[in-house]
Amino acid sequence: MSVRRCRWGVVVDEREPQALVERVLVDAVVVGVGLEVPGGEDDLVASALLGTYVTVDGGPFELRVTRKSYNDPVVASQMIRSGGRTLAKALPKGLVKDFSGLPGFLKVSISNESGAKVADTTQSFCPNNRAGRIRPDAPATSKYPDGCSDNPFALGGVWGVEKGWAAATSQGFRGDNAIDLPAGVYTAKVSVAKKYRDLFGMPDKTQTIKVTVRRQDSGGGQGLAGVKRGQKNASTSPKPAAERPVGRAAVPADVPKPDLRALPAYGIAITNGDEGGEGAAPVKDYLAFSATVWNGGPSPLVMDGFRKPGAEKMDAYQYFYDAKGKQVGYTPTGTMEWDPRDGHQHWHFSDFASYRLLGADKKEIVRSGKEAFCLANTDSIDYTVKNANWHPYNTDLATACGEETAVSVREVLDVGNGDTYSQYRPGQSFDVTDLPNGTYYIQVIANPDNRLKEQSTANNVTYRKVVLGGTPGARSVTVPKYGLIDAP
C-alpha cells in the first residue's frame, strides 16, 4: 500500500480505499460546557465557547464493539471496506473497556490569563456523538446510531462517522466532569492521545482556542444547535394499525419472532420511603434496582392496544411479519391498562416482565408489584445482531405509550434494543426492612406468563446476587461482580 501526504494527515490512495480519521477540528461554537460558578449562586452557570470534532475522509470510519459473554472482555475492530470486501482490523486488547466510547481519547488542558494551568483532564470519544456533514457532497444522512450505550450489560455496539462528516469528541464538562472556574478568559489546548493518533493515522497537532467563561441564567447553555441534524432518525418499525385486527388469529410457525432476554439487575441500592415506590413508607428500607429486558431478534416485538367505548382497558394484540416486513399473522395477548401514578402516566402492557427477590436457596421471598410496562427502546444492547434497528423511533416513554384518552396505542421493542426501568420508578423496589442479613438474589423474568410468542424462552430469566447487611433503618447492600461486570 502506498500513501501520500496531505495538509491534514495521511490518506490512503484510491487503489485501497480505507476509512481514515483525518484531523481534529476546533470551532468556536457553544457546546453547553457545564462549569460551576463559585460563590454559591445556584441560579447561575458558566458557559464556554469550545467545540472539538473529529472529521473523517477517504471512506466511513466504523468500529464494531462486542463481547462474547459477561466472562469475556470487550473487544473492538475497525471495519475497513476495500474492493467490495469488508475487512475487520482488530484494535489492541484492553483499549475499549465498555460500550460508552473510546476512553482517554482527548487530552484537554485549560490555563487562565496568567498562564497558570487550572484544569488538566482526558475525555472519552463516542463516534456516534452529535455528528454532522462538513461538505455538500457528503451523504445526506448517517446510517450510524445516535449515541453510545451506557448500559453495563450491553453486548454489542456499532460506532461510526460517515465520509465527509464530523463527530463531536465530547459532551463537554457536565455532571461529575464539571470544572469550577470563575468567569474570565482562558486558553484551552486540545489534542488526541498518542495511542489513538498512531492507531488511526491522525496528525500530531494540538489545537488551541480562547475560552470565555461567563455567568448566565441557568439553562442558557443549550449545546450545539441541531445536534441531530442529518441523522437518519426514521424508524423501520411497522406503522400502527388503523383498527383492531379482524379474521382468524394465527401465529405462523415459520415466520421470524422476537427473542426477549432478561439482563441482570444493576443500579442496586438501599433507599428509604421517599424513593421506595408505590405504598412506600418512611423509616423503612427498600432494595431498589434497574432492570432491562431486550429483544435479540430477528423480529421486532410489535403490539397494538385497542379500547372499546367505555372500557378502562385496551385489548392487546401481537403482530408477526415475514422477512420482507409484511404482516402475516396476529394473536390476542392480554390487555393494556392506564397507570396514573407519578413517573408513569401511560398505557402499560400486562405481564411483560416480573421482578422477585429470592433467598440464598433461590426460593421466592418478595415479589414486586411491577408487572405491567410501557415498552420503549431506552437502551441499545446489541446492534450487531441480525436485523438490529439502529434508529428506533420510540426511545422514551413520552413517545411510546399514549395519553389517557387514547383509543389505541402501539408499543414496540425493536431488535437489538432494550427497555430499562430504573430504580426510582414506583413499584420496582423490595421492602427489606424485616429481612435478616445475608445472601439474596434479584430475579428478572421476561415474559413470565408466556403471553408473548417468541423465538426462545431459554434466556428469559437472570439472577443477580446481593448481600444485605447493617441494621434496620441503616441497611447496606453489597453487590458482587457479575462475571467481569463490576456494576452494582
Short mmCIF file of C-alpha atoms in Angstrom, two decimals, residues 56-428:
data_model
loop_
_atom_site.label_atom_id
_atom_site.label_comp_id
_atom_site.label_asym_id
_atom_site.label_seq_id
_atom_site.Cartn_x
_atom_site.Cartn_y
_atom_site.Cartn_z
CA VAL A 56 -13.46 11.70 8.50
CA ASP A 57 -12.43 11.32 4.88
CA GLY A 58 -11.39 8.54 2.50
CA GLY A 59 -14.38 6.43 3.50
CA PRO A 60 -16.62 5.90 6.52
CA PHE A 61 -14.95 5.29 9.88
CA GLU A 62 -16.61 2.34 11.58
CA LEU A 63 -15.92 0.32 14.72
CA ARG A 64 -17.67 -2.86 15.88
CA VAL A 65 -17.54 -3.44 19.62
CA THR A 66 -18.57 -6.78 21.11
CA ARG A 67 -18.12 -9.27 23.93
CA LYS A 68 -18.88 -12.99 23.75
CA SER A 69 -20.24 -13.17 27.28
CA TYR A 70 -20.02 -11.36 30.61
CA ASN A 71 -16.99 -13.50 31.41
CA ASP A 72 -15.16 -12.15 28.36
CA PRO A 73 -13.60 -8.71 27.83
CA VAL A 74 -14.93 -6.12 25.40
CA VAL A 75 -13.12 -6.20 22.04
CA ALA A 76 -13.25 -3.75 19.15
CA SER A 77 -12.47 -3.93 15.44
CA GLN A 78 -12.23 -1.29 12.74
CA MET A 79 -14.26 -2.22 9.68
CA ILE A 80 -12.32 -1.42 6.51
CA ARG A 81 -14.02 -1.66 3.13
CA SER A 82 -11.76 -2.39 0.18
CA GLY A 83 -12.58 -3.57 -3.34
CA GLY A 84 -16.07 -4.71 -2.40
CA ARG A 85 -14.79 -6.57 0.65
CA THR A 86 -15.10 -5.69 4.31
CA LEU A 87 -12.09 -6.40 6.47
CA ALA A 88 -12.06 -6.35 10.26
CA LYS A 89 -8.89 -4.90 11.81
CA ALA A 90 -8.72 -5.83 15.49
CA LEU A 91 -7.88 -2.97 17.83
CA PRO A 92 -5.42 -3.59 20.69
CA LYS A 93 -6.76 -5.74 23.53
CA GLY A 94 -7.87 -3.72 26.53
CA LEU A 95 -8.23 -0.49 24.55
CA VAL A 96 -12.02 -0.41 24.94
CA LYS A 97 -13.47 -1.13 28.36
CA ASP A 98 -17.21 -0.81 27.75
CA PHE A 99 -19.70 0.44 25.16
CA SER A 100 -19.65 4.15 26.01
CA GLY A 101 -16.79 5.13 23.67
CA LEU A 102 -13.01 5.24 23.26
CA PRO A 103 -11.60 6.05 26.73
CA GLY A 104 -8.93 8.71 27.19
CA PHE A 105 -9.25 9.79 23.56
CA LEU A 106 -8.95 13.53 24.09
CA LYS A 107 -6.49 15.47 26.24
CA VAL A 108 -7.72 18.87 27.44
CA SER A 109 -5.78 21.41 29.46
CA ILE A 110 -7.08 24.84 30.45
CA SER A 111 -4.95 27.80 31.59
CA ASN A 112 -6.01 31.15 32.94
CA GLU A 113 -4.93 34.56 31.65
CA SER A 114 -1.72 34.50 33.68
CA GLY A 115 -0.73 31.18 32.12
CA ALA A 116 -1.34 29.01 35.21
CA LYS A 117 -2.91 25.64 34.42
CA VAL A 118 -6.30 25.32 36.12
CA ALA A 119 -7.55 22.05 34.58
CA ASP A 120 -5.90 19.03 33.02
CA THR A 121 -8.15 16.14 32.03
CA THR A 122 -8.94 13.45 29.46
CA GLN A 123 -12.25 12.68 27.81
CA SER A 124 -13.67 9.67 26.01
CA PHE A 125 -14.98 9.81 22.44
CA CYS A 126 -18.20 8.28 21.11
CA PRO A 127 -18.03 8.44 17.29
CA ASN A 128 -21.85 8.47 17.19
CA ASN A 129 -21.97 11.70 19.16
CA ARG A 130 -23.50 14.83 17.58
CA ALA A 131 -22.37 14.12 14.04
CA GLY A 132 -22.95 16.34 11.02
CA ARG A 133 -21.84 16.93 7.43
CA ILE A 134 -18.84 19.13 6.69
CA ARG A 135 -19.21 19.37 2.90
CA PRO A 136 -22.11 19.27 0.42
CA ASP A 137 -21.08 16.07 -1.38
CA ALA A 138 -21.14 14.03 1.83
CA PRO A 139 -24.00 11.55 2.40
CA ALA A 140 -27.16 13.42 3.35
CA THR A 141 -27.88 11.13 6.30
CA SER A 142 -25.84 8.91 8.58
CA LYS A 143 -26.56 5.20 8.85
CA TYR A 144 -24.86 5.00 12.23
CA PRO A 145 -26.66 5.03 15.59
CA ASP A 146 -27.08 8.18 17.64
CA GLY A 147 -25.01 7.87 20.81
CA CYS A 148 -23.21 5.03 22.59
CA SER A 149 -24.64 2.70 25.22
CA ASP A 150 -24.05 3.21 28.94
CA ASN A 151 -25.90 0.04 29.93
CA PRO A 152 -23.33 -2.06 31.85
CA PHE A 153 -24.74 -5.26 30.35
CA ALA A 154 -24.62 -4.18 26.70
CA LEU A 155 -23.26 -6.85 24.37
CA GLY A 156 -22.55 -5.21 21.01
CA GLY A 157 -22.17 -1.74 19.58
CA VAL A 158 -21.65 -0.08 16.22
CA TRP A 159 -19.79 3.25 16.24
CA GLY A 160 -19.22 5.25 13.09
CA VAL A 161 -18.80 8.52 11.23
CA GLU A 162 -19.74 8.84 7.58
CA LYS A 163 -17.25 10.04 4.96
CA GLY A 164 -17.34 13.81 4.84
CA TRP A 165 -18.86 14.05 8.31
CA ALA A 166 -17.58 15.25 11.68
CA ALA A 167 -18.40 13.96 15.15
CA ALA A 168 -18.13 15.92 18.38
CA THR A 169 -15.44 14.49 20.61
CA SER A 170 -17.16 15.06 23.95
CA GLN A 171 -20.33 16.14 25.71
CA GLY A 172 -18.50 18.94 27.50
CA PHE A 173 -17.88 19.35 31.21
CA ARG A 174 -21.10 18.27 32.84
CA GLY A 175 -22.13 16.37 35.94
CA ASP A 176 -19.14 14.64 37.50
CA ASN A 177 -16.88 16.32 34.93
CA ALA A 178 -17.83 19.86 35.93
CA ILE A 179 -14.92 22.25 36.45
CA ASP A 180 -15.07 25.05 38.99
CA LEU A 181 -13.90 28.19 37.21
CA PRO A 182 -14.66 31.85 37.82
CA ALA A 183 -15.78 34.00 34.93
CA GLY A 184 -12.92 35.09 32.72
CA VAL A 185 -10.86 34.29 29.63
CA TYR A 186 -8.93 31.02 29.42
CA THR A 187 -6.83 29.15 26.90
CA ALA A 188 -7.79 25.56 26.12
CA LYS A 189 -5.33 23.19 24.48
CA VAL A 190 -6.87 20.09 22.94
CA SER A 191 -5.13 17.09 21.39
CA VAL A 192 -5.77 13.44 20.64
CA ALA A 193 -3.90 10.88 22.78
CA LYS A 194 -0.85 9.37 21.08
CA LYS A 195 -2.17 5.80 21.14
CA TYR A 196 -5.16 6.86 19.04
CA ARG A 197 -3.10 9.03 16.70
CA ASP A 198 -0.85 6.07 15.99
CA LEU A 199 -3.76 3.66 15.65
CA PHE A 200 -5.85 5.72 13.25
CA GLY A 201 -3.14 7.71 11.45
CA MET A 202 -4.09 11.06 12.92
CA PRO A 203 -1.70 14.04 12.88
CA ASP A 204 0.20 15.09 15.99
CA LYS A 205 -1.33 18.50 16.38
CA THR A 206 -2.53 20.44 19.40
CA GLN A 207 -5.42 22.79 18.82
CA THR A 208 -5.55 26.00 20.85
CA ILE A 209 -8.63 28.09 21.43
CA LYS A 210 -9.61 31.01 23.64
CA VAL A 211 -12.35 30.05 26.08
CA THR A 212 -14.61 32.71 27.53
CA VAL A 213 -16.37 31.70 30.73
CA ARG A 214 -19.25 33.95 31.66
CA ARG A 215 -22.13 33.81 34.08
CA GLN A 216 -25.61 33.46 32.66
CA ASP A 217 -29.06 32.26 33.61
CA SER A 218 -29.31 28.56 34.41
CA GLY A 219 -30.22 26.54 31.36
CA GLY A 220 -28.73 29.06 28.96
CA GLY A 221 -26.20 26.61 27.59
CA GLN A 222 -28.24 24.72 25.10
CA GLY A 223 -25.44 22.79 23.43
CA LEU A 224 -24.60 22.67 19.78
CA ALA A 225 -27.62 23.73 17.75
CA GLY A 226 -29.07 20.97 15.64
CA VAL A 227 -27.07 18.20 17.28
CA LYS A 228 -29.10 15.56 15.44
CA ARG A 229 -29.10 17.40 12.15
CA GLY A 230 -28.65 14.98 9.27
CA GLN A 231 -29.06 11.89 11.41
CA LYS A 232 -31.12 9.16 9.82
CA ASN A 233 -33.75 9.06 12.53
CA ALA A 234 -36.59 7.41 10.63
CA SER A 235 -37.54 4.14 12.27
CA THR A 236 -38.06 0.97 10.26
CA SER A 237 -40.71 -0.24 12.70
CA PRO A 238 -44.10 -1.18 11.21
CA LYS A 239 -46.70 1.58 11.32
CA PRO A 240 -49.61 1.33 13.78
CA ALA A 241 -52.74 -0.37 12.52
CA ALA A 242 -55.71 1.89 11.90
CA GLU A 243 -58.10 -0.52 13.61
CA ARG A 244 -58.08 -3.76 15.55
CA PRO A 245 -57.24 -6.87 13.50
CA VAL A 246 -60.02 -8.98 12.00
CA GLY A 247 -60.14 -12.51 10.72
CA ARG A 248 -58.85 -15.67 12.31
CA ALA A 249 -55.95 -15.14 14.70
CA ALA A 250 -52.90 -17.19 13.74
CA VAL A 251 -49.23 -17.46 14.65
CA PRO A 252 -47.37 -18.79 11.60
CA ALA A 253 -44.79 -21.34 12.67
CA ASP A 254 -42.18 -20.42 10.07
CA VAL A 255 -42.02 -16.63 10.47
CA PRO A 256 -39.33 -14.81 12.49
CA LYS A 257 -40.32 -13.81 16.01
CA PRO A 258 -38.79 -11.61 18.70
CA ASP A 259 -36.49 -13.11 21.32
CA LEU A 260 -36.99 -11.46 24.71
CA ARG A 261 -33.99 -11.72 27.01
CA ALA A 262 -33.63 -10.60 30.63
CA LEU A 263 -30.44 -8.83 31.75
CA PRO A 264 -29.04 -8.93 35.30
CA ALA A 265 -30.25 -6.19 37.65
CA TYR A 266 -27.94 -3.24 38.29
CA GLY A 267 -28.06 0.21 39.89
CA ILE A 268 -28.76 -1.66 43.12
CA ALA A 269 -29.01 0.42 46.29
CA ILE A 270 -30.80 0.75 49.63
CA THR A 271 -33.33 3.60 49.66
CA ASN A 272 -35.77 4.98 52.20
CA GLY A 273 -39.50 5.50 51.92
CA ASP A 274 -39.04 8.61 49.79
CA GLU A 275 -37.94 6.52 46.82
CA GLY A 276 -39.28 3.09 47.63
CA GLY A 277 -42.18 3.19 45.18
CA GLU A 278 -45.94 2.68 45.44
CA GLY A 279 -47.02 2.13 49.02
CA ALA A 280 -43.59 3.06 50.37
CA ALA A 281 -43.37 4.24 53.97
CA PRO A 282 -40.72 6.36 55.67
CA VAL A 283 -38.15 4.77 58.00
CA LYS A 284 -38.29 1.57 56.01
CA ASP A 285 -35.53 0.02 53.94
CA TYR A 286 -36.09 -0.73 50.27
CA LEU A 287 -33.85 -2.55 47.83
CA ALA A 288 -34.05 -0.56 44.59
CA PHE A 289 -32.56 -1.53 41.23
CA SER A 290 -32.73 -1.15 37.46
CA ALA A 291 -33.80 -3.94 35.14
CA THR A 292 -33.63 -4.40 31.37
CA VAL A 293 -35.43 -6.75 29.01
CA TRP A 294 -34.14 -6.62 25.45
CA ASN A 295 -35.03 -8.11 22.07
CA GLY A 296 -32.38 -10.31 20.45
CA GLY A 297 -34.46 -10.66 17.28
CA PRO A 298 -34.61 -11.42 14.49
CA SER A 299 -38.05 -9.75 14.51
CA PRO A 300 -39.35 -6.74 16.46
CA LEU A 301 -41.91 -7.16 19.20
CA VAL A 302 -44.93 -5.24 17.91
CA MET A 303 -48.14 -4.85 19.89
CA ASP A 304 -51.26 -2.78 19.39
CA GLY A 305 -53.82 -1.93 22.03
CA PHE A 306 -57.43 -1.04 21.16
CA ARG A 307 -60.05 0.24 23.62
CA LYS A 308 -63.74 -0.38 23.24
CA PRO A 309 -66.09 2.53 24.00
CA GLY A 310 -66.39 2.95 27.77
CA ALA A 311 -63.76 0.32 28.54
CA GLU A 312 -60.98 1.02 31.05
CA LYS A 313 -58.53 -1.42 29.48
CA MET A 314 -57.31 -1.99 25.94
CA ASP A 315 -57.28 -5.36 24.23
CA ALA A 316 -53.70 -6.15 23.19
CA TYR A 317 -52.55 -7.93 20.04
CA GLN A 318 -49.13 -9.13 18.94
CA TYR A 319 -48.28 -8.97 15.22
CA PHE A 320 -45.98 -11.14 13.12
CA TYR A 321 -44.13 -10.25 9.92
CA ASP A 322 -42.30 -12.13 7.22
CA ALA A 323 -38.70 -11.41 6.19
CA LYS A 324 -39.92 -8.58 3.93
CA GLY A 325 -41.83 -6.82 6.68
CA LYS A 326 -45.32 -7.88 5.55
CA GLN A 327 -47.77 -8.69 8.33
CA VAL A 328 -48.68 -12.35 8.10
CA GLY A 329 -50.36 -13.06 11.43
CA TYR A 330 -51.51 -11.83 14.82
CA THR A 331 -52.69 -13.16 18.15
CA PRO A 332 -54.51 -11.71 21.18
CA THR A 333 -52.02 -11.26 24.01
CA GLY A 334 -53.78 -9.89 27.08
CA THR A 335 -54.53 -6.29 27.94
CA MET A 336 -53.09 -2.81 28.37
CA GLU A 337 -54.08 -0.59 31.27
CA TRP A 338 -53.63 3.09 32.12
CA ASP A 339 -51.22 3.76 35.00
CA PRO A 340 -51.97 7.17 36.60
CA ARG A 341 -49.08 7.15 39.12
CA ASP A 342 -46.33 9.77 39.09
CA GLY A 343 -43.43 8.56 36.99
CA HIS A 344 -45.75 6.59 34.73
CA GLN A 345 -48.97 8.11 33.35
CA HIS A 346 -49.09 5.99 30.22
CA TRP A 347 -50.53 2.71 28.94
CA HIS A 348 -48.91 -0.44 30.32
CA PHE A 349 -48.88 -3.90 28.81
CA SER A 350 -49.56 -6.52 31.45
CA ASP A 351 -47.12 -9.35 32.17
CA PHE A 352 -44.13 -8.17 30.15
CA ALA A 353 -41.68 -8.86 32.98
CA SER A 354 -41.55 -9.84 36.63
CA TYR A 355 -39.13 -8.98 39.45
CA ARG A 356 -38.65 -11.18 42.51
CA LEU A 357 -36.33 -11.27 45.50
CA LEU A 358 -35.17 -14.79 46.30
CA GLY A 359 -33.39 -16.20 49.30
CA ALA A 360 -30.00 -17.90 49.26
CA ASP A 361 -31.80 -21.11 48.24
CA LYS A 362 -33.39 -19.18 45.31
CA LYS A 363 -36.88 -19.55 46.74
CA GLU A 364 -39.15 -16.54 46.43
CA ILE A 365 -39.40 -14.15 49.39
CA VAL A 366 -40.78 -10.92 47.90
CA ARG A 367 -42.42 -10.26 44.54
CA SER A 368 -42.52 -6.78 43.05
CA GLY A 369 -45.92 -5.46 42.12
CA LYS A 370 -44.40 -4.12 38.92
CA GLU A 371 -45.60 -6.47 36.18
CA ALA A 372 -47.08 -4.06 33.65
CA PHE A 373 -44.90 -1.98 31.35
CA CYS A 374 -44.83 0.75 28.75
CA LEU A 375 -42.49 -0.64 26.10
CA ALA A 376 -39.83 1.77 24.82
CA ASN A 377 -36.41 1.39 23.22
CA THR A 378 -34.48 3.04 26.03
CA ASP A 379 -31.12 1.26 25.64
CA SER A 380 -29.05 -0.10 22.78
CA ILE A 381 -27.95 -3.56 23.94
CA ASP A 382 -26.55 -5.31 20.86
CA TYR A 383 -26.55 -3.59 17.48
CA THR A 384 -24.51 -6.39 15.92
CA VAL A 385 -27.36 -8.95 15.95
CA LYS A 386 -29.30 -9.73 12.78
CA ASN A 387 -31.90 -7.08 11.86
CA ALA A 388 -30.88 -4.73 14.68
CA ASN A 389 -32.63 -1.37 14.30
CA TRP A 390 -30.01 1.36 14.81
CA HIS A 391 -32.64 4.10 14.66
CA PRO A 392 -35.59 3.12 16.83
CA TYR A 393 -38.35 5.70 16.98
CA ASN A 394 -39.88 5.36 20.43
CA THR A 395 -36.82 5.84 22.63
CA ASP A 396 -38.66 7.28 25.63
CA LEU A 397 -41.95 6.77 27.41
CA ALA A 398 -43.41 10.04 26.11
CA THR A 399 -43.30 8.82 22.50
CA ALA A 400 -44.22 5.21 23.14
CA CYS A 401 -47.32 4.70 25.22
CA GLY A 402 -50.05 7.22 24.54
CA GLU A 403 -52.27 9.54 26.55
CA GLU A 404 -55.04 8.66 28.97
CA THR A 405 -57.77 9.44 26.41
CA ALA A 406 -56.18 7.34 23.65
CA VAL A 407 -58.38 4.77 21.93
CA SER A 408 -55.39 2.85 20.59
CA VAL A 409 -51.64 2.67 21.09
CA ARG A 410 -48.71 0.85 19.52
CA GLU A 411 -45.78 -0.37 21.63
CA VAL A 412 -42.61 -1.72 20.01
CA LEU A 413 -39.39 -3.25 21.25
CA ASP A 414 -37.02 -3.19 18.30
CA VAL A 415 -34.33 -5.75 17.57
CA GLY A 416 -31.07 -5.02 19.40
CA ASN A 417 -32.79 -2.64 21.83
CA GLY A 418 -33.80 -2.96 25.45
CA ASP A 419 -36.41 -1.46 27.75
CA THR A 420 -34.96 -0.38 31.10
CA TYR A 421 -36.95 0.62 34.15
CA SER A 422 -34.67 2.50 36.54
CA GLN A 423 -34.64 2.09 40.29
CA TYR A 424 -36.54 5.29 41.07
CA ARG A 425 -39.70 4.22 39.26
CA PRO A 426 -42.64 3.41 41.58
CA GLY A 427 -43.30 -0.24 42.33
CA GLN A 428 -39.87 -1.51 41.43
#
